[in-house]
Coordinates of C-alpha atoms in Angstrom, one line a residue:
M1 CA -16.4 -14.8 -26.3
T2 CA -18.6 -15.2 -23.3
A3 CA -17.6 -14.0 -19.8
I4 CA -17.3 -17.5 -18.6
T5 CA -14.9 -18.4 -21.3
V6 CA -12.7 -15.4 -20.5
F7 CA -12.7 -16.2 -16.8
C8 CA -11.8 -19.8 -17.5
L9 CA -9.0 -18.9 -19.9
L10 CA -7.5 -16.4 -17.4
S11 CA -7.8 -18.9 -14.6
V12 CA -5.8 -21.5 -16.7
L13 CA -3.1 -19.0 -17.4
L14 CA -2.8 -18.1 -13.7
V15 CA -2.5 -21.7 -12.7
F16 CA 0.0 -22.3 -15.5
G17 CA 2.0 -19.4 -14.3
K18 CA 2.0 -20.6 -10.7
T19 CA 3.0 -24.1 -11.7
L20 CA 6.0 -23.0 -13.7
R21 CA 7.1 -20.7 -11.0
V22 CA 7.0 -23.7 -8.5
L23 CA 8.8 -26.0 -11.0
I24 CA 11.5 -23.7 -12.5
P25 CA 14.1 -22.3 -10.1
V26 CA 15.2 -19.4 -12.3
L27 CA 11.7 -18.0 -12.2
Q28 CA 11.8 -18.2 -8.4
R29 CA 15.2 -16.3 -8.3
C30 CA 13.7 -13.7 -10.5
Y31 CA 10.8 -13.2 -8.1
L32 CA 8.5 -13.0 -11.1
P33 CA 4.8 -13.0 -10.1
S34 CA 2.7 -15.9 -11.5
S35 CA 0.4 -13.4 -13.2
V36 CA 3.4 -12.1 -15.3
I37 CA 4.5 -15.6 -16.2
G38 CA 0.9 -16.6 -17.1
G39 CA 0.6 -13.4 -19.1
V40 CA 3.7 -14.2 -21.1
I41 CA 2.2 -17.7 -21.8
G42 CA -1.1 -16.0 -22.9
L43 CA 0.7 -13.5 -25.1
T44 CA 2.7 -16.4 -26.8
A45 CA -0.5 -18.4 -27.3
F46 CA -2.4 -15.5 -28.7
Q47 CA 0.3 -14.6 -31.2
C48 CA 1.1 -18.2 -32.3
F49 CA -2.4 -19.6 -32.6
P50 CA -4.7 -16.9 -34.0
E51 CA -7.1 -19.6 -35.4
I52 CA -7.8 -20.7 -31.8
F53 CA -7.7 -17.2 -30.4
P54 CA -9.2 -14.8 -32.9
A55 CA -9.4 -11.1 -32.6
D56 CA -12.7 -11.0 -30.8
C57 CA -11.2 -13.4 -28.2
I58 CA -8.3 -11.1 -27.5
A59 CA -10.6 -8.1 -27.4
A60 CA -12.8 -9.8 -24.8
V61 CA -9.8 -10.5 -22.6
G62 CA -8.6 -6.9 -23.1
K63 CA -11.6 -5.6 -21.3
I64 CA -10.9 -7.3 -18.1
P65 CA -8.1 -4.9 -16.8
G66 CA -10.1 -1.8 -17.3
F67 CA -12.8 -3.2 -14.9
M68 CA -10.4 -4.8 -12.4
I69 CA -8.5 -1.7 -11.6
N70 CA -11.6 -0.1 -10.3
V71 CA -11.9 -3.0 -7.9
V72 CA -8.3 -2.5 -6.7
F73 CA -8.6 1.2 -6.1
A74 CA -12.1 0.9 -4.5
T75 CA -10.5 -1.3 -1.8
L76 CA -7.6 0.9 -0.9
F77 CA -9.1 2.7 2.1
L78 CA -11.9 0.2 3.0
G79 CA -11.2 -1.2 6.5
V80 CA -8.3 1.2 7.1
V81 CA -8.7 3.4 10.2
T82 CA -6.2 6.1 9.4
P83 CA -4.2 7.7 12.2
P84 CA -4.2 11.4 12.7
L85 CA -2.5 13.3 9.9
K86 CA 0.1 14.7 12.4
K87 CA 1.3 11.2 13.2
I88 CA 1.4 10.3 9.5
F89 CA 3.5 13.4 8.6
Q90 CA 5.8 12.8 11.6
T91 CA 6.5 9.2 10.6
A92 CA 6.4 9.4 6.9
F93 CA 7.3 12.9 5.7
P94 CA 10.8 12.0 4.3
Q95 CA 9.3 8.9 2.7
L96 CA 6.6 11.0 1.1
C97 CA 9.1 13.5 -0.1
F98 CA 11.2 10.7 -1.6
G99 CA 8.2 9.2 -3.4
Q100 CA 7.1 12.6 -4.7
I101 CA 10.6 13.4 -6.1
L102 CA 10.7 10.0 -7.8
A103 CA 7.2 10.6 -9.3
W104 CA 7.7 14.2 -10.5
G105 CA 11.2 13.3 -11.7
Q106 CA 9.7 10.6 -14.0
Y107 CA 7.2 13.2 -15.3
T108 CA 10.1 15.7 -16.0
I109 CA 12.3 13.1 -17.7
G110 CA 9.4 11.8 -19.7
F111 CA 8.2 15.1 -21.0
A112 CA 11.8 16.4 -21.7
L113 CA 12.7 13.2 -23.6
A114 CA 9.5 13.2 -25.5
G115 CA 9.6 16.9 -26.5
F116 CA 13.3 17.3 -27.2
L117 CA 14.3 13.9 -28.5
L118 CA 11.6 11.3 -29.2
I119 CA 9.0 13.4 -31.1
P120 CA 11.6 14.9 -33.5
L121 CA 13.6 11.7 -33.8
F122 CA 11.0 9.0 -34.0
G123 CA 7.8 11.0 -34.5
V124 CA 6.1 9.5 -31.4
N125 CA 2.8 10.7 -29.9
P126 CA 3.2 13.5 -27.3
G127 CA 1.6 11.1 -24.8
F128 CA 4.9 9.3 -24.7
G129 CA 5.9 11.7 -22.1
N130 CA 3.3 10.3 -19.6
L131 CA 4.2 6.6 -20.1
L132 CA 7.2 6.6 -17.6
E133 CA 5.1 7.6 -14.6
I134 CA 2.0 5.7 -15.7
G135 CA 4.0 2.5 -16.3
F136 CA 6.6 2.7 -13.6
Q137 CA 4.7 4.3 -10.8
G138 CA 1.2 3.0 -11.8
G139 CA 1.8 -0.3 -13.3
H140 CA -0.5 -2.4 -15.5
G141 CA -3.5 -1.5 -13.4
T142 CA -3.1 2.2 -14.0
V143 CA -2.5 1.7 -17.7
S144 CA -5.8 -0.3 -17.8
G145 CA -7.6 2.4 -15.9
M146 CA -6.3 5.0 -18.4
A147 CA -7.6 3.1 -21.4
E148 CA -10.7 5.4 -21.8
S149 CA -8.3 8.4 -21.8
F150 CA -6.1 6.9 -24.5
H151 CA -9.2 6.2 -26.6
S152 CA -10.6 9.6 -26.2
F153 CA -7.4 11.2 -27.5
N154 CA -7.2 8.7 -30.4
W155 CA -4.0 7.0 -29.1
E156 CA -5.0 3.4 -28.6
D157 CA -1.4 2.3 -29.1
G158 CA -0.6 4.1 -25.8
I159 CA -2.3 1.1 -24.0
A160 CA 0.1 -1.4 -25.4
L161 CA 3.1 0.9 -24.9
G162 CA 2.0 1.5 -21.3
Y163 CA 1.7 -2.2 -20.6
T164 CA 5.2 -2.6 -22.0
V165 CA 6.7 0.1 -19.7
A166 CA 4.9 -1.4 -16.8
T167 CA 6.3 -4.9 -17.5
A168 CA 9.7 -3.5 -18.0
G169 CA 9.4 -1.5 -14.7
M170 CA 8.3 -4.7 -12.8
I171 CA 11.4 -6.6 -14.1
V172 CA 13.7 -3.6 -13.6
G173 CA 12.4 -3.2 -10.0
V174 CA 13.0 -6.7 -9.0
A175 CA 16.3 -7.3 -10.8
L176 CA 18.0 -4.1 -10.1
G177 CA 16.4 -4.1 -6.6
V178 CA 18.3 -7.4 -5.7
V179 CA 21.5 -5.9 -7.2
L180 CA 21.1 -2.8 -5.0
I181 CA 20.4 -5.0 -1.9
N182 CA 23.6 -7.0 -2.5
W183 CA 25.5 -3.8 -3.0
A184 CA 24.2 -2.4 0.3
G185 CA 25.0 -5.6 2.0
R186 CA 28.6 -5.5 0.9
R187 CA 29.0 -1.9 2.1
G188 CA 27.4 -2.6 5.4
Y189 CA 24.4 -0.4 4.9
V190 CA 22.0 -3.2 6.0
K191 CA 22.6 -5.9 8.5
N192 CA 19.5 -8.2 8.2
I193 CA 19.5 -9.2 4.5
R194 CA 17.5 -12.4 3.8
S195 CA 19.0 -13.8 0.6
F196 CA 17.2 -16.3 -1.7
G197 CA 19.4 -19.1 -0.4
D198 CA 18.3 -18.3 3.2
Q199 CA 14.8 -19.1 2.3
S200 CA 13.2 -22.5 2.7
K201 CA 12.3 -24.5 -0.4
L202 CA 8.6 -23.7 0.1
Q203 CA 9.4 -20.0 0.5
Q204 CA 11.4 -20.0 -2.8
Q205 CA 8.4 -21.6 -4.4
G206 CA 6.0 -19.1 -3.0
I207 CA 4.0 -21.6 -0.9
Y208 CA 3.3 -21.3 2.8
H209 CA 4.0 -24.0 5.1
R210 CA 0.9 -25.8 6.4
K211 CA 1.7 -24.7 10.0
A212 CA 2.6 -21.0 9.1
R213 CA -0.4 -20.0 7.0
P214 CA -1.4 -16.4 7.8
N215 CA -5.0 -15.3 8.2
A216 CA -6.5 -14.2 4.9
G217 CA -9.0 -11.9 6.6
W218 CA -11.6 -11.9 9.5
Q219 CA -15.2 -12.7 8.9
T220 CA -17.2 -9.8 10.3
V221 CA -20.8 -11.0 9.8
Y222 CA -22.5 -14.2 10.3
C223 CA -22.8 -16.3 7.2
D224 CA -26.4 -17.1 7.8
S225 CA -27.3 -13.5 7.2
I226 CA -24.8 -12.9 4.4
D227 CA -21.5 -14.4 3.4
S228 CA -18.7 -12.3 4.8
L229 CA -16.9 -12.3 1.4
A230 CA -20.2 -11.3 -0.4
W231 CA -20.6 -8.5 2.1
H232 CA -17.1 -7.1 1.4
I233 CA -17.5 -7.5 -2.4
S234 CA -20.8 -5.6 -2.1
L235 CA -19.1 -2.7 -0.4
V236 CA -16.5 -2.6 -3.2
G237 CA -19.4 -2.5 -5.7
I238 CA -21.0 0.4 -3.9
A239 CA -17.7 2.2 -3.8
I240 CA -17.4 1.8 -7.6
L241 CA -21.0 3.0 -7.9
I242 CA -20.2 6.2 -5.9
G243 CA -17.2 6.7 -8.1
F244 CA -19.2 6.3 -11.3
G245 CA -21.7 8.8 -9.9
I246 CA -18.9 11.3 -9.1
Q247 CA -17.4 10.8 -12.6
K248 CA -20.7 11.3 -14.4
G249 CA -21.6 14.2 -12.2
L250 CA -18.4 16.1 -13.0
Q251 CA -18.7 15.3 -16.7
I252 CA -22.3 16.7 -16.9
G253 CA -21.5 19.6 -14.6
E254 CA -18.5 20.6 -16.7
I255 CA -20.6 20.6 -19.9
K256 CA -23.5 22.5 -18.2
F257 CA -21.5 25.2 -16.5
F258 CA -18.7 25.6 -19.1
P259 CA -20.4 24.8 -22.4
D260 CA -17.9 26.9 -24.4
N261 CA -14.8 25.7 -22.6
S262 CA -12.4 24.0 -25.1
I263 CA -10.6 22.2 -22.3
Q264 CA -13.0 19.6 -21.0
I265 CA -10.9 18.0 -18.2
F266 CA -13.4 15.3 -17.2
K267 CA -14.4 14.1 -20.7
G268 CA -11.7 11.4 -20.8
F269 CA -11.1 11.2 -17.2
P270 CA -10.8 7.6 -16.0
L271 CA -13.1 6.0 -13.4
F272 CA -10.7 4.4 -11.0
P273 CA -9.5 7.5 -9.0
F274 CA -13.2 8.2 -8.2
C275 CA -13.6 4.5 -7.0
M276 CA -10.8 5.3 -4.5
I277 CA -12.8 8.3 -3.3
G278 CA -15.9 6.2 -3.1
G279 CA -14.2 3.7 -0.9
L280 CA -12.8 6.4 1.3
L281 CA -16.3 7.9 1.7
I282 CA -17.8 4.6 2.8
Q283 CA -14.9 4.1 5.3
K284 CA -15.3 7.6 6.8
T285 CA -19.1 7.1 7.0
S286 CA -18.7 3.7 8.7
Q287 CA -16.4 5.3 11.2
A288 CA -18.8 8.2 11.8
C289 CA -21.6 5.7 12.4
K290 CA -19.2 3.5 14.5
I291 CA -19.8 0.4 12.4
N292 CA -16.4 0.3 10.7
S293 CA -15.7 -3.0 12.6
L294 CA -17.9 -4.7 10.0
I295 CA -15.3 -3.9 7.3
D296 CA -12.1 -6.0 7.5
H297 CA -9.1 -4.7 5.6
G298 CA -7.6 -8.2 5.3
Q299 CA -10.5 -9.3 3.2
M300 CA -10.3 -6.2 1.1
Q301 CA -6.7 -6.9 0.4
R302 CA -7.5 -10.4 -0.8
I303 CA -10.2 -9.0 -3.1
A304 CA -7.7 -6.4 -4.5
G305 CA -4.9 -9.0 -4.7
A306 CA -7.2 -11.4 -6.7
A307 CA -8.4 -8.6 -8.9
L308 CA -4.8 -7.4 -9.6
D309 CA -3.7 -10.9 -10.6
F310 CA -6.4 -11.3 -13.1
L311 CA -5.7 -7.7 -14.3
V312 CA -1.9 -8.4 -14.9
V313 CA -2.4 -11.7 -16.6
A314 CA -5.0 -10.2 -19.0
A315 CA -3.0 -7.1 -19.6
M316 CA 0.1 -9.0 -20.4
A317 CA -1.6 -11.4 -22.7
T318 CA -3.2 -8.7 -24.8
I319 CA -0.1 -6.5 -25.4
K320 CA 0.0 -5.6 -29.2
L321 CA 3.5 -6.6 -30.2
K322 CA 3.3 -4.8 -33.5
V323 CA 2.9 -1.6 -31.7
V324 CA 5.8 -2.3 -29.3
M325 CA 8.1 -3.3 -32.1
A326 CA 7.3 -0.2 -34.1
N327 CA 8.3 2.0 -31.1
W328 CA 11.1 -0.1 -29.4
Q329 CA 13.8 2.4 -29.8
A330 CA 11.9 5.2 -28.1
L331 CA 10.7 2.8 -25.4
L332 CA 14.2 1.7 -24.7
I333 CA 15.5 5.2 -24.3
L334 CA 12.5 6.1 -22.0
I335 CA 12.9 3.0 -19.8
A336 CA 16.7 3.4 -19.6
A337 CA 16.4 7.0 -18.6
G338 CA 13.8 6.2 -15.9
T339 CA 15.9 3.4 -14.6
V340 CA 19.0 5.4 -14.3
F341 CA 17.1 8.1 -12.5
A342 CA 15.6 5.7 -10.0
V343 CA 18.9 4.0 -9.2
A344 CA 20.6 7.4 -8.8
M345 CA 18.0 8.6 -6.3
V346 CA 18.6 5.5 -4.2
I347 CA 22.4 5.8 -4.2
F348 CA 22.9 9.6 -3.9
A349 CA 19.7 11.2 -2.6
A350 CA 18.4 8.7 -0.1
P351 CA 21.4 8.7 2.3
K352 CA 21.0 12.6 2.7
L353 CA 17.2 12.4 3.0
F354 CA 16.7 9.7 5.6
K355 CA 18.1 10.0 9.0
E356 CA 18.0 6.3 9.9
S357 CA 17.6 3.1 8.0
W358 CA 18.1 5.0 4.8
F359 CA 18.5 2.1 2.5
E360 CA 15.6 0.2 3.9
C361 CA 13.4 3.3 3.3
A362 CA 14.8 3.9 -0.2
I363 CA 14.6 0.3 -1.5
A364 CA 10.8 0.1 -0.7
D365 CA 10.1 3.3 -2.7
F366 CA 12.4 2.2 -5.5
G367 CA 10.4 -1.0 -5.9
Q368 CA 7.1 0.9 -5.8
A369 CA 8.4 3.6 -8.2
T370 CA 9.5 1.0 -10.8
G371 CA 7.1 -1.9 -10.3
V372 CA 4.2 -1.8 -8.0
T373 CA 3.6 -1.5 -4.3
A374 CA 4.0 -5.4 -3.9
T375 CA 7.5 -5.0 -5.4
G376 CA 8.4 -2.4 -2.9
L377 CA 7.3 -4.6 0.0
L378 CA 9.1 -7.6 -1.5
L379 CA 12.4 -5.8 -1.6
L380 CA 11.8 -4.4 1.9
R381 CA 11.2 -7.8 3.3
A382 CA 14.6 -8.9 1.9
V383 CA 16.4 -6.2 3.8
D384 CA 14.2 -6.0 6.8
P385 CA 12.5 -9.3 7.2
E386 CA 11.4 -8.8 10.9
S387 CA 10.5 -5.1 10.4
K388 CA 13.1 -4.1 13.0
T389 CA 13.4 -0.6 11.3
C390 CA 11.0 2.2 10.8
A391 CA 10.9 1.6 7.0
A392 CA 7.8 -0.6 6.9
Q393 CA 5.6 1.9 8.9
A394 CA 6.9 4.9 7.0
F395 CA 6.3 3.3 3.7
G396 CA 2.8 2.3 4.7
Y397 CA 1.9 5.7 6.0
K398 CA 3.4 7.4 3.0
Q399 CA 1.1 5.4 0.7
L400 CA -1.8 6.9 2.4
L401 CA -0.7 10.4 1.2
H402 CA 1.1 9.4 -2.1
E403 CA -1.3 7.0 -3.8
P404 CA -4.4 9.3 -3.9
V405 CA -2.3 11.7 -6.1
M406 CA 0.5 9.9 -7.9
G407 CA 1.0 6.4 -9.3
G408 CA -2.6 6.1 -10.5
G409 CA -4.0 8.8 -8.4
L410 CA -5.7 12.0 -9.4
W411 CA -2.8 13.7 -10.9
T412 CA -1.8 10.6 -12.9
A413 CA -5.4 10.6 -14.3
L414 CA -5.4 14.3 -15.0
A415 CA -2.0 14.7 -16.6
L416 CA -2.8 12.9 -19.8
T417 CA -5.8 15.2 -20.5
L418 CA -3.8 18.3 -19.6
L419 CA -0.9 17.1 -21.9
Y420 CA -3.2 17.2 -25.0
K421 CA -4.9 20.5 -23.9
L422 CA -1.8 22.5 -22.8
G423 CA 1.1 20.8 -24.7
W424 CA 4.3 19.0 -23.6
Q425 CA 6.2 22.3 -22.9
T426 CA 3.7 23.5 -20.3
M427 CA 3.6 20.1 -18.7
L428 CA 7.3 20.0 -18.6
I429 CA 7.4 23.3 -16.8
I430 CA 4.7 22.1 -14.3
S431 CA 6.5 18.9 -13.6
A432 CA 10.0 20.4 -13.3
S433 CA 8.6 23.1 -11.0
A434 CA 6.9 20.6 -8.8
L435 CA 10.2 18.5 -8.7
V436 CA 12.2 21.5 -7.6
I437 CA 9.6 22.4 -4.9
W438 CA 9.7 18.9 -3.5
V439 CA 13.5 18.8 -3.5
I440 CA 13.6 22.1 -1.6
I441 CA 10.9 20.9 0.9
A442 CA 12.8 17.6 1.5
F443 CA 16.2 19.1 2.1
S444 CA 14.8 22.0 4.1
H445 CA 13.2 19.4 6.3
C446 CA 16.5 17.6 6.7
K447 CA 18.3 20.7 7.7
L448 CA 15.7 21.5 10.3
R449 CA 15.8 17.9 11.6
D450 CA 19.6 17.7 11.8
R451 CA 19.8 20.9 13.8
K452 CA 17.6 19.4 16.6

């Protein structure tokens, strides 16, 4: 299948997904993204009409997510002038602690369940222990980016299982997020809830009113020299190139300097975290040269958003249902345990950790830790539509420190390699120790804060 055919097919699925979301109210109430709806349509079509969509067609579509995640991560810091670290920590430290506890808790639960229950009972692959954090925290994009790692450890089924966990996490994040918001409203924890019924018809359909359309990004260069969008896409391409160079350099250096080392960390290490570093280097260089005004983060967000939509629809459409059905019991246990943990953190831990606007802060991280960042922002807008609390700023600053490490960051990429080299027992000890450390840090901070 040619690249143009794949592009056209995914475009049709995205338009179908958006059309159905506009026409069917229940899909609007579920806040399902059009990419997910289109992905389900694609998955159904691929399974029901194999004569129209043969294996090579599905394989071609399946290559799209692995590339698009590099685009998403390359844009993260492009156009973002980060404030001083001191200000970030002052504003977002409790939020960072909450996010880290959620992430390390997912690893701890995943490794414990895999080692003590799922491997003995169902004979699953040890990599099952990583799926909860990869799928819930990272989402479809992170699973796509980890495809090379799954292949290098001869566990291709992990890709389909990861997509399934990511899909379940997105649904759980929205559905239970709405339930938690209604619970918080009844108890008086939040005052500014914007319910589905409070939205206009166009808002419910996900369409901006003609007179209220926001800016999609500023053009920073004259189009007679280079189109502004082409300029920004080119910067993304250079960030990916830098990331590719870092990846290959580390792989070559590891073989050269440690030829007898049985643990080759970077052999199956994915590209996308290095693309994030590439983007950060370009941003820092542009700031040092005082030309950072040529990079607009709004345009970068649109590039990342478009890449993510194509990524999700392709990932959903190419899930291997046979693999999922063969592991449905283990998946159900893993997803249920991760869901209970996330909900318990919001209800019991968040009120103690956050001094003000605790629910608003917690629900944003709940959405991000089960679905994606966009899910967290969607839930936050429902409880704080006018950003009257500190939650939006704290959540945004926290992402600057959290995403480079967890939820698709360096540790997420490294953890799968370490699992196969060190074993699930060692990874469980590491994860549980990190979880305990972050819990101690978080509540020590709370005690010091409350004494002031």
